[in-house]
Tab-separated table of C-alpha atoms and ligand atoms in Angstrom:
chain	number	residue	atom	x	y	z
V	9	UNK	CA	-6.014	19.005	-21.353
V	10	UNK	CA	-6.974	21.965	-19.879
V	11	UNK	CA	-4.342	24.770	-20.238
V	12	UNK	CA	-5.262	26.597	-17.129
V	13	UNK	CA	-3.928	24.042	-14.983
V	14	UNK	CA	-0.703	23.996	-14.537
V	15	UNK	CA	1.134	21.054	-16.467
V	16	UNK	CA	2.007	19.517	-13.164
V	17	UNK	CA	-1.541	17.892	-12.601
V	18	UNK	CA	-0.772	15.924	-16.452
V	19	UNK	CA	2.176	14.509	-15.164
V	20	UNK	CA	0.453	11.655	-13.154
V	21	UNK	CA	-2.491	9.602	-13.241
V	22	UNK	CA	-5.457	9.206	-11.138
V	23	UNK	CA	-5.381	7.185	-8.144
V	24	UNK	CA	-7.152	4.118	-9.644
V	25	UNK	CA	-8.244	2.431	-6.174
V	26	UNK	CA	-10.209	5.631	-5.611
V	27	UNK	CA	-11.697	5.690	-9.041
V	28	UNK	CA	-13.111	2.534	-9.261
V	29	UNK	CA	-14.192	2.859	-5.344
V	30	UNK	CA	-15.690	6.439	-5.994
V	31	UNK	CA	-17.762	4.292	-9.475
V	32	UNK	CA	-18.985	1.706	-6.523
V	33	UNK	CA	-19.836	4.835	-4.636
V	34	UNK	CA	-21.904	6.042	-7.390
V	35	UNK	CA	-23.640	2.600	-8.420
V	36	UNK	CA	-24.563	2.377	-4.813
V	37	UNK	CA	-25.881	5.604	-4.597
V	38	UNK	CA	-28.370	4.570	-7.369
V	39	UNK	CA	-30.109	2.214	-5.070
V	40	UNK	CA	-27.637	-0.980	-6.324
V	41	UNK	CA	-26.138	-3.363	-4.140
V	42	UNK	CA	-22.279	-3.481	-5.096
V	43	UNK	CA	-19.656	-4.966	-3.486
V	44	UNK	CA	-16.279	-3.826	-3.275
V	45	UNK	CA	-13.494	-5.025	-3.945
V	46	UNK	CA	-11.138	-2.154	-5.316
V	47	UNK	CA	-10.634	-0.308	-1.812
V	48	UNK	CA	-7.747	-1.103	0.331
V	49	UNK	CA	-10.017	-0.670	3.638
V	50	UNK	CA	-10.511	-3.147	6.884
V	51	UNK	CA	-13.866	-3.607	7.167
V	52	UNK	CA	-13.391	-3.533	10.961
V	53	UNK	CA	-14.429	-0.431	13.246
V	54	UNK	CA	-11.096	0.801	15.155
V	55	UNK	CA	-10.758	-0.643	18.556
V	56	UNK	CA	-12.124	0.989	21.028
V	57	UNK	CA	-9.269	1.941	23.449
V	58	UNK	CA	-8.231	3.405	20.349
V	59	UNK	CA	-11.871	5.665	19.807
V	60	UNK	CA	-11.686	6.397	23.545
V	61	UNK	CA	-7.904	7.799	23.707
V	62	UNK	CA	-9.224	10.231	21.034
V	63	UNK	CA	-12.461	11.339	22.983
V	64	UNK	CA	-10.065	11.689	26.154
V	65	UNK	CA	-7.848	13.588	23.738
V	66	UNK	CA	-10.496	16.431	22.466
V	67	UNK	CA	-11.346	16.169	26.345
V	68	UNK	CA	-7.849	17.283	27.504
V	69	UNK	CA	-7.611	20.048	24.855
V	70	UNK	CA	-5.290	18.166	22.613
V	71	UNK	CA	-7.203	20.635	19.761
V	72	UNK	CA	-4.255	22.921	19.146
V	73	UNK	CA	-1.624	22.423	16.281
V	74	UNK	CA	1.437	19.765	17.378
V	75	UNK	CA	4.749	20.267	16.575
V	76	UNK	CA	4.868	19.632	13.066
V	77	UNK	CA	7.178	16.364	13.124
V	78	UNK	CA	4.518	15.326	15.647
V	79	UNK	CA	4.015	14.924	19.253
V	80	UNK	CA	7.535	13.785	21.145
V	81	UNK	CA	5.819	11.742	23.501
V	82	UNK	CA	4.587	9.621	20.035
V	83	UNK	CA	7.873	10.486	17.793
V	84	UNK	CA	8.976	8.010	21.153
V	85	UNK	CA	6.476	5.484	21.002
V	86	UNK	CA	7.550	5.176	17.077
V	87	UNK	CA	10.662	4.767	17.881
V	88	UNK	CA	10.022	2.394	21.046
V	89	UNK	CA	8.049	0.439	18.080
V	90	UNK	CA	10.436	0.257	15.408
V	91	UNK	CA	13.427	-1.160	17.947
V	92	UNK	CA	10.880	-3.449	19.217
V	93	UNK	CA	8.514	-4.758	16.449
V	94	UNK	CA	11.332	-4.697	13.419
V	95	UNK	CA	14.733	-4.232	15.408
V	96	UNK	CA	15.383	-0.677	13.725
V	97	UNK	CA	17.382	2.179	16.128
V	98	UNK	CA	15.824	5.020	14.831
V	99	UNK	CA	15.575	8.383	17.378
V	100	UNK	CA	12.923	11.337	17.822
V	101	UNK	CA	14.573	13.370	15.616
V	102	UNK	CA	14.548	10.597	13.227
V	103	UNK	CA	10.431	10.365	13.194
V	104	UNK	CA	8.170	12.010	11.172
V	105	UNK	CA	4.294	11.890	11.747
V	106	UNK	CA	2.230	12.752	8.884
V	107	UNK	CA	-1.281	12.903	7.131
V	108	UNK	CA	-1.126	8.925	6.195
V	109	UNK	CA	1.888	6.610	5.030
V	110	UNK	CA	1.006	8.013	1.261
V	111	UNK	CA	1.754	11.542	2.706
V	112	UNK	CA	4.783	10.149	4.094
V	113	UNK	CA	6.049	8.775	1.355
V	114	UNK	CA	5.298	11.737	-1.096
V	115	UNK	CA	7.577	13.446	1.239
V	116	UNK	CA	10.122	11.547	1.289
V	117	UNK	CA	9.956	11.860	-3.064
V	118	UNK	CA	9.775	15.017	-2.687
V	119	UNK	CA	13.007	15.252	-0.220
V	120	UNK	CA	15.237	13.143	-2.390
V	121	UNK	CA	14.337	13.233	-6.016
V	122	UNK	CA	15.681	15.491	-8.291
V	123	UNK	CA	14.173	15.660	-11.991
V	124	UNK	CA	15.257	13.084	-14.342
V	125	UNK	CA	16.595	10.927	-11.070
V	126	UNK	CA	15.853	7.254	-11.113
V	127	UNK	CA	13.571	5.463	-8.661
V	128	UNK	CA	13.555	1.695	-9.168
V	129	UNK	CA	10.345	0.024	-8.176
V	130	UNK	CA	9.317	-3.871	-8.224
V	131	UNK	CA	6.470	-4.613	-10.238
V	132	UNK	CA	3.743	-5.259	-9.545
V	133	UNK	CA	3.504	-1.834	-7.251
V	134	UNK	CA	0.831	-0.164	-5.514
V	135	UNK	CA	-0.597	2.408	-7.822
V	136	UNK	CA	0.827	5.821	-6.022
V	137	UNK	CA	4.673	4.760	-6.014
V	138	UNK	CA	5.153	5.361	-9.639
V	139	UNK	CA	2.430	8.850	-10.416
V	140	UNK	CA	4.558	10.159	-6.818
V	141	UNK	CA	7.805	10.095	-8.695
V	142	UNK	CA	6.477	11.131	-11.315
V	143	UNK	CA	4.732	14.402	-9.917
V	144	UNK	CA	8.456	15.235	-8.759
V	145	UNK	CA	10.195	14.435	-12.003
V	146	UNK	CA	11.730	11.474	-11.377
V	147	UNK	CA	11.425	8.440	-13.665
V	148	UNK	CA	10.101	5.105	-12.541
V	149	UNK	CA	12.414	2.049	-13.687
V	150	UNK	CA	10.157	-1.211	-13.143
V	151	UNK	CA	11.513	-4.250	-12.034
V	152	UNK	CA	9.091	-6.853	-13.974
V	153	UNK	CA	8.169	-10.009	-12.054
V	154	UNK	CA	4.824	-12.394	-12.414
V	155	UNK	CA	2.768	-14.799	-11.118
V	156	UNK	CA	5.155	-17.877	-11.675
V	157	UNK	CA	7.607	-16.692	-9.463
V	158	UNK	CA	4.952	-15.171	-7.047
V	159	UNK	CA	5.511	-11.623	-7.767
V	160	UNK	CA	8.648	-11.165	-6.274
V	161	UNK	CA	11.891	-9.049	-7.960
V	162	UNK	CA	14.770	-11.462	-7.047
V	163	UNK	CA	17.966	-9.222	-6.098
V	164	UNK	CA	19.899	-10.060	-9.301
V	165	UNK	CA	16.653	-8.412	-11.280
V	166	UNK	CA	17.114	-5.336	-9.268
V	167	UNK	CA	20.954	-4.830	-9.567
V	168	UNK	CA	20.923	-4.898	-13.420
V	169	UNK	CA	17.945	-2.125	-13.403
V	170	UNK	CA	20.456	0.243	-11.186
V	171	UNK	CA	22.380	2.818	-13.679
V	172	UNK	CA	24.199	6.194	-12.590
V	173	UNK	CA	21.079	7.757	-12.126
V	174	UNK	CA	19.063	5.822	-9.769
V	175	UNK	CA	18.548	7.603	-6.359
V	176	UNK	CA	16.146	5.211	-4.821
V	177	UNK	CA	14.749	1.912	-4.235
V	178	UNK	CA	10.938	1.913	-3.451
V	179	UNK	CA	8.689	-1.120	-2.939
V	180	UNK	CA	6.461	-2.754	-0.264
V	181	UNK	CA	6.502	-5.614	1.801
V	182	UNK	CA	3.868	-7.533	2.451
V	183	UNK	CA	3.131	-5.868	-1.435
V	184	UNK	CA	-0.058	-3.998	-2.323
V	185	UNK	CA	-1.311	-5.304	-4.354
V	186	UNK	CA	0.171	-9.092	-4.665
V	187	UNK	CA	0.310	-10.006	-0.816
V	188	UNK	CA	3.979	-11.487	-1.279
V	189	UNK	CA	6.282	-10.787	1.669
V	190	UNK	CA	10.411	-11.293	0.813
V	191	UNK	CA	12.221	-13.023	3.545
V	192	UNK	CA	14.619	-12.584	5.402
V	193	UNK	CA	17.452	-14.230	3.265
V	194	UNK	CA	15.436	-12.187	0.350
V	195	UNK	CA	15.957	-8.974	1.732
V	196	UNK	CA	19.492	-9.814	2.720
V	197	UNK	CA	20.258	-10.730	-0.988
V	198	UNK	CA	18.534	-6.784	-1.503
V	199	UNK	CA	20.479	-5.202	0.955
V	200	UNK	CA	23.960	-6.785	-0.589
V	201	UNK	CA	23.215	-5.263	-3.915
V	202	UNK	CA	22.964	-1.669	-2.296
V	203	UNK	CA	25.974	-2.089	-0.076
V	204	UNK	CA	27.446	-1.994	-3.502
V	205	UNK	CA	25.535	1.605	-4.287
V	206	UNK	CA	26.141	4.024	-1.119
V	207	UNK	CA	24.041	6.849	-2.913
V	208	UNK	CA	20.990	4.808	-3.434
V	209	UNK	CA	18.213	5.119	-0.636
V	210	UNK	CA	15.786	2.335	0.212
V	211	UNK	CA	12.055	3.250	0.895
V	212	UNK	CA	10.994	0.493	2.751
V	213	UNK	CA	6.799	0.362	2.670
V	214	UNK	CA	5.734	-1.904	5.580
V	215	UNK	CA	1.950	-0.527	6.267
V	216	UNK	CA	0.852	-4.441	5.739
V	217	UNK	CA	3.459	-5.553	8.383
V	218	UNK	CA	0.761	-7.020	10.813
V	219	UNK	CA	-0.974	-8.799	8.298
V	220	UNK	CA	1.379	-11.229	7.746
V	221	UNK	CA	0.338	-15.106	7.456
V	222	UNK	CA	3.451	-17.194	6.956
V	223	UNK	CA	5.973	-15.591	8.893
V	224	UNK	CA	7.517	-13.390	11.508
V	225	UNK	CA	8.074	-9.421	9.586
V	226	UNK	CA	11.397	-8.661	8.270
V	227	UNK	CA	12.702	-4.865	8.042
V	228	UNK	CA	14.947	-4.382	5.441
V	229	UNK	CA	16.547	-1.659	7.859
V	230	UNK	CA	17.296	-4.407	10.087
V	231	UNK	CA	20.849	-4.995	7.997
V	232	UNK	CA	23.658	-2.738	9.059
V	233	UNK	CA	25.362	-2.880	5.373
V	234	UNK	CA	22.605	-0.614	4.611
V	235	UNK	CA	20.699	0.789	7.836
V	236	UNK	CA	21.856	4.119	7.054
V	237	UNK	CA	20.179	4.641	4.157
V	238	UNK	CA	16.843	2.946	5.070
V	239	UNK	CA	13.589	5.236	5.025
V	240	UNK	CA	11.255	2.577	6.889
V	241	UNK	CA	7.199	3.618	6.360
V	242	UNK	CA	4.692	2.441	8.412
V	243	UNK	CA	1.158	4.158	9.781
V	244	UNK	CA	-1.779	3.095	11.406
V	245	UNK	CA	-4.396	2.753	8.945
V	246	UNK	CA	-4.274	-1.443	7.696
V	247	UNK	CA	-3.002	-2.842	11.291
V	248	UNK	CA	-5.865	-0.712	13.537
V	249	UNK	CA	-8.450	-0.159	10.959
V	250	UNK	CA	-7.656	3.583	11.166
V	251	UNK	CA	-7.950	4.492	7.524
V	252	UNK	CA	-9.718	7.710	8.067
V	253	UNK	CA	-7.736	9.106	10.751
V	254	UNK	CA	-5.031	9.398	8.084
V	255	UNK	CA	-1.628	8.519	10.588
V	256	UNK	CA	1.363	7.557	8.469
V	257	UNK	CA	4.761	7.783	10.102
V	258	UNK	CA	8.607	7.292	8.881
V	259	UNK	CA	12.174	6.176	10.653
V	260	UNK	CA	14.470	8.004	8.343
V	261	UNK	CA	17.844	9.146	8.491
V	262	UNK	CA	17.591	12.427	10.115
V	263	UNK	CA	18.937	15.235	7.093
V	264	UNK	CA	15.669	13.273	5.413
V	265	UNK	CA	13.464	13.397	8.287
V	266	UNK	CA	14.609	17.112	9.020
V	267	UNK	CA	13.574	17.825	5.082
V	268	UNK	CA	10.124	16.302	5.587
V	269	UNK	CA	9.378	18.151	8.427
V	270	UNK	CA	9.987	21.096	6.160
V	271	UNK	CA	7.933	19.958	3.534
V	272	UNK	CA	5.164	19.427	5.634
V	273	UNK	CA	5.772	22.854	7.450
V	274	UNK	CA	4.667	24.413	4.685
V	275	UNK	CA	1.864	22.124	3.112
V	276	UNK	CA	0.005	20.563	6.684
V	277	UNK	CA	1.108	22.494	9.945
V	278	UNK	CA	1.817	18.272	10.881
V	279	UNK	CA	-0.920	15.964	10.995
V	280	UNK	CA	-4.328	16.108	13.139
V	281	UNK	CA	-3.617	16.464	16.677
V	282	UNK	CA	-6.407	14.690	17.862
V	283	UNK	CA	-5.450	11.535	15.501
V	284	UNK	CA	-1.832	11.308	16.801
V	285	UNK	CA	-3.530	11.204	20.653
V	286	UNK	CA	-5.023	8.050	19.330
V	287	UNK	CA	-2.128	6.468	17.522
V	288	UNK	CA	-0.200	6.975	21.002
V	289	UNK	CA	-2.922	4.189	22.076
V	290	UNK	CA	-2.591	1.872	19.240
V	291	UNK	CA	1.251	1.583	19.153
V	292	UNK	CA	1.296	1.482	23.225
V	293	UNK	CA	-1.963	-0.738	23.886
V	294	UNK	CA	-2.511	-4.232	23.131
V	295	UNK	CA	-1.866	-6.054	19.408
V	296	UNK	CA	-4.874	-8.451	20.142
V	297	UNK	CA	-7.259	-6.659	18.055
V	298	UNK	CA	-5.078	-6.465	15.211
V	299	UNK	CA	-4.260	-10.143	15.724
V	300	UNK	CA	-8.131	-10.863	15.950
V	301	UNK	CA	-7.926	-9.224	12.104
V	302	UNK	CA	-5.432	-10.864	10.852
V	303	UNK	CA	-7.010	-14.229	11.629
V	304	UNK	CA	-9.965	-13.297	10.000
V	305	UNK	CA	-8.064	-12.039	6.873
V	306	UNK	CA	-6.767	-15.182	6.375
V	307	UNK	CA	-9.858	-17.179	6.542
V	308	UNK	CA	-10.904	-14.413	3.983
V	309	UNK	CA	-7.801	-15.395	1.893
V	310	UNK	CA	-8.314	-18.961	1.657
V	311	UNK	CA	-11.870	-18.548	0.302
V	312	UNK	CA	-11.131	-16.170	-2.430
V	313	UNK	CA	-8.098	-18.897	-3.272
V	314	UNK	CA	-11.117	-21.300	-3.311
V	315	UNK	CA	-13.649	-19.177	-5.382
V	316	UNK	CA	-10.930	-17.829	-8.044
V	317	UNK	CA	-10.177	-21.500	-8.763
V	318	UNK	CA	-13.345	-22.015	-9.656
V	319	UNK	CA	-13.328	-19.980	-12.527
V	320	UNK	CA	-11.454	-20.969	-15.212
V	321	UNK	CA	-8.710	-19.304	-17.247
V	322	UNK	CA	-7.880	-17.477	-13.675
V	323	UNK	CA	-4.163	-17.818	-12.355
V	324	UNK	CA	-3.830	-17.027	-9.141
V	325	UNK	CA	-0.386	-16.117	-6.527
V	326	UNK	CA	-0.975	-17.724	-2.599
V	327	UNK	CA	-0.519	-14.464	-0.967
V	328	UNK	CA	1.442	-13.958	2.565
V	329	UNK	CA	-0.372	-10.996	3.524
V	330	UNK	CA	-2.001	-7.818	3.763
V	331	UNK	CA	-5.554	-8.334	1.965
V	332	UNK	CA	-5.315	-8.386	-1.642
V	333	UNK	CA	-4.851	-11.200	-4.203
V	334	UNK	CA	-3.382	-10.446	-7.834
V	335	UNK	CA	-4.746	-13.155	-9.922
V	336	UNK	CA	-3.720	-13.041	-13.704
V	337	UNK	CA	-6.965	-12.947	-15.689
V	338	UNK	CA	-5.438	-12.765	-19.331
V	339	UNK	CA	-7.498	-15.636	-20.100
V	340	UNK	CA	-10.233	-13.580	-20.436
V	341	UNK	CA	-8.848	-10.921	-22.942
V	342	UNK	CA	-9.785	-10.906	-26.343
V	343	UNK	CA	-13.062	-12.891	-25.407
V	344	UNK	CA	-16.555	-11.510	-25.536
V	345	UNK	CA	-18.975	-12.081	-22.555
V	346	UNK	CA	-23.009	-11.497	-22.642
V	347	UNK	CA	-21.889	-9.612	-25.959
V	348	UNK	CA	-18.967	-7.399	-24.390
V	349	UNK	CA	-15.933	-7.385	-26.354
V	350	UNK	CA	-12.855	-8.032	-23.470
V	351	UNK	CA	-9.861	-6.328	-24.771
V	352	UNK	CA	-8.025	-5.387	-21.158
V	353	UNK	CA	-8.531	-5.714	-17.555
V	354	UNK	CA	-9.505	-2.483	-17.372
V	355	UNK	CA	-12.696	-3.277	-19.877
V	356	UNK	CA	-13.126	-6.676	-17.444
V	357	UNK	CA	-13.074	-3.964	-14.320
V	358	UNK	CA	-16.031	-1.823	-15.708
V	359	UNK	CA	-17.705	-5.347	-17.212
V	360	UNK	CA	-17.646	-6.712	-13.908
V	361	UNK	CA	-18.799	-3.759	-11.979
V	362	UNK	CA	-22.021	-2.796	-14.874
V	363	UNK	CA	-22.790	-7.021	-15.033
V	364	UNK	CA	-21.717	-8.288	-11.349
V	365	UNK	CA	-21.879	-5.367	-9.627
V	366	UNK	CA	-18.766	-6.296	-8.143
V	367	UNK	CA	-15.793	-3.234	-8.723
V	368	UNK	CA	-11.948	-4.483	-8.637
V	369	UNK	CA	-8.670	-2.637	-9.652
V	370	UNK	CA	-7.489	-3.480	-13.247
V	371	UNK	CA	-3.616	-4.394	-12.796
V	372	UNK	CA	-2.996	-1.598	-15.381
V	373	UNK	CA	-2.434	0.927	-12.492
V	374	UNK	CA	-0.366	-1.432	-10.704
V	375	UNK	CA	2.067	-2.386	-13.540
V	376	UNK	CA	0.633	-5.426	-14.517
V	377	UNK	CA	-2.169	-5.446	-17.359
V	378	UNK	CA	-2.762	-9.254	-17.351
V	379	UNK	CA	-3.976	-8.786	-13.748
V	380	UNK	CA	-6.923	-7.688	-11.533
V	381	UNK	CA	-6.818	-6.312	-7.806
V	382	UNK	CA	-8.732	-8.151	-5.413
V	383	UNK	CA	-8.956	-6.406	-1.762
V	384	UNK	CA	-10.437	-9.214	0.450
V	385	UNK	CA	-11.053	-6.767	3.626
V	386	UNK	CA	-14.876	-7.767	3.366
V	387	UNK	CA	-17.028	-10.246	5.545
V	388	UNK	CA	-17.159	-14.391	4.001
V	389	UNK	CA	-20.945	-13.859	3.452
V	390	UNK	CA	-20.164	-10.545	0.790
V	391	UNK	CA	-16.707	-11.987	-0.531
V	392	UNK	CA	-19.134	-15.475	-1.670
V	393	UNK	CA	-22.468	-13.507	-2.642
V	394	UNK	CA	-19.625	-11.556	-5.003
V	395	UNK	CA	-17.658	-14.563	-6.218
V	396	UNK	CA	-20.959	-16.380	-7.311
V	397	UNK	CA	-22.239	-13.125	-9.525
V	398	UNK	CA	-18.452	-12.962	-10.911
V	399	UNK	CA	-18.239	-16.442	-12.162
V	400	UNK	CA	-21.360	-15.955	-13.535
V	401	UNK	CA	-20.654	-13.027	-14.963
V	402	UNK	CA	-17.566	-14.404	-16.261
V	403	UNK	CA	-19.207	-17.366	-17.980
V	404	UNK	CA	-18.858	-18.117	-21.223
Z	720	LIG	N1	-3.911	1.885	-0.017
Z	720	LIG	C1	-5.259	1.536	-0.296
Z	720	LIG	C2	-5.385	0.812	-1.609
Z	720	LIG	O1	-4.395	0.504	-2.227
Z	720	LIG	C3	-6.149	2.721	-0.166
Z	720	LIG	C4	-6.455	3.519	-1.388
Z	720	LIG	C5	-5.322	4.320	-1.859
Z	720	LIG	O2	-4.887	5.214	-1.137
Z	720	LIG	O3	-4.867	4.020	-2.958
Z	720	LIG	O4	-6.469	0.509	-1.998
């Protein structure tokens, strides 16, 4: 620990994905081929009407800051979305464009957590959820759930985690990092435990919400017991391949999205003008593209369900979307491969990535150390050429 930093920067771990994706950086670097797995990235380039509404936009001077909430003429198209995609009334003044959905959702931490308040969070989670709450002194309260019953909290498992303290409910659906989307009876069995609890706030994550392969997306917003208290997330980055341009946007009620806008105020100015010009484009212009992805996601899906059962020991969840599996891998702990003692997921992560030159998340960061984090957002020709070095690397 170093005692010039302030104690702040102890309080929370490093972002795991971006380790183990900055270590396949490196590897690469050194002239090796890896392939990874550990980033939550499309592969895809954004589409181009999307590219060219941001050329136009540099073109018409759109260089200048934005009103820090964001443009109107967007905050509308956001809204336009939400009533028409997930059947949520939110207004302008309800909308909030910021640097990403993870920017989005640190402020809305940051706007409703007090220290020592209580955030309740399904487990498995994607890896920020829990160091977020933690940065602003609240305390995580997991939700524990596995691979049997697909990595889903059922409502009756949530209730009995909510004490006097709990200000919030915070999980993601389709889930980083398990793929499991709740229903719509699911997240009406949700939404009837917190009519119980009017000072609890939901933080719904829906980022993945295009990349669903079973079913129509549900919005736990959509239920009026509860609509009030909904803080629905959603950005461009999975749906339009826009990772980079870093768009994240919430429907909140509007004392939260006024406190946001305050937050960023101070830390962003808003996000990058030139990068809201474009998400105008990709929440007006066509979903065919995104479609086109999704398609090939799940093709990538059902191979990696047909490569991880071919190594044995590995227990695997069918996932409904967004692009990552969660397979349970304990099999392999406590076992020593080409002379490598095994004694977590984490030590399979960094086996895996020095032997197969393949890097993947441990489930550690994502609340589950019996698991590893597949991201599948890679072509069929790199997802086999790294299943075949893993399940040789993996043989015993
Ligand atoms: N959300 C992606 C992931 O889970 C991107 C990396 C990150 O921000 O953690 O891999």
């Amino acid at each position: 620990m170093d005692t010039r930093l302030a104690n702040r920067v102890y309080y929370f771990e490093e972002s795991q994905t971006l380790e183990m994706a900055k270590k396949a950086r490196e590897l690469s670097a050194k002239g090796v081929k890896v392939i990874n797995l550990s980033l939550g990235e499309p592969d895809f380039a954004t589409p181009k009407h999307i590219i060219e509404a941001a050329k136009k936009a540099m073109d018409d001077g759109f260089t200048k800051y934005s009103p820090v909430a964001g443009f109107l003429d967007l905050r509308q198209a956001v809204s336009d979305k939400f009533l028409r995609d997930n059947g949520l009334n939110y207004s302008t003044n309800q909308i909030v464009i910021s640097t990403g959905a993870k920017h989005s959702i640190m402020n809305v931490i940051l706007a409703l957590i007090n220290p020592g308040d209580e955030v309740i969070i399904p487990n498995p989670y994607w890896v920020s959820y829990s160091e977020m709450v933690k940065l602003a002194s609240g305390k995580p309260v997991f939700v524990p759930s596995n691979v049997t019953n697909n990595y889903k909290s059922p409502a009756s498992a949530i209730e009995a985690a909510i004490t006097d303290k709990t200000k919030m409910f915070l999980f993601s659906s389709p889930c980083n990092p398990s793929g499991s989307a709740y229903s719509k009876q699911e997240l009406k069995e949700i939404a009837d435990v917190f009519e119980k609890y009017p000072n609890i706030f939901i933080v719904s994550d829906e980022i993945y919400e295009h990349i669903n392969f079973v079913s129509k997306h549900e919005s736990i917003g959509q239920f009026q017991s509860v609509a009030d208290r909904v803080i629905t997330i959603n950005g461009v980055a999975k749906a339009f391949a826009m990772t980079g341009w870093r768009i994240g946007y919430i429907g909140a009620p509007e004392f939260i999205a006024k406190a946001c806008e305050k937050l960023q105020g101070q830390f962003t100015s808003g996000a990058n003008s030139i990068a809201q010009r474009a998400t105008l484009a990709a929440l007006t212009g066509s979903l065919e593209p995104t479609k086109a992805m999704t398609a090939e996601y799940l093709k990538r899906r059902n191979l990696v369900l047909k490569r991880l059962d071919e190594i044995p020991g590995v227990k695997a969840n069918v996932p409904d979307g967004a692009f990552y599996i969660f397979p349970d891998f304990s099999y392999f702990i406590g076992k020593t491969l080409n002379g490598t003692k095994i004694i977590s997921t984490r030590d399979l992560c960094y086996y895996l990535l020095e032997v197969a030159h393949v890097s993947m998340v441990s489930g550690e960061a994502f609340g589950n150390p019996e698991c590893i984090r597949i991201s599948y957002s890679l072509n069929e020709t790199d997802l086999n050429f790294a299943f075949d070095r893993i399940k040789e690397a993996l043989t015993i």
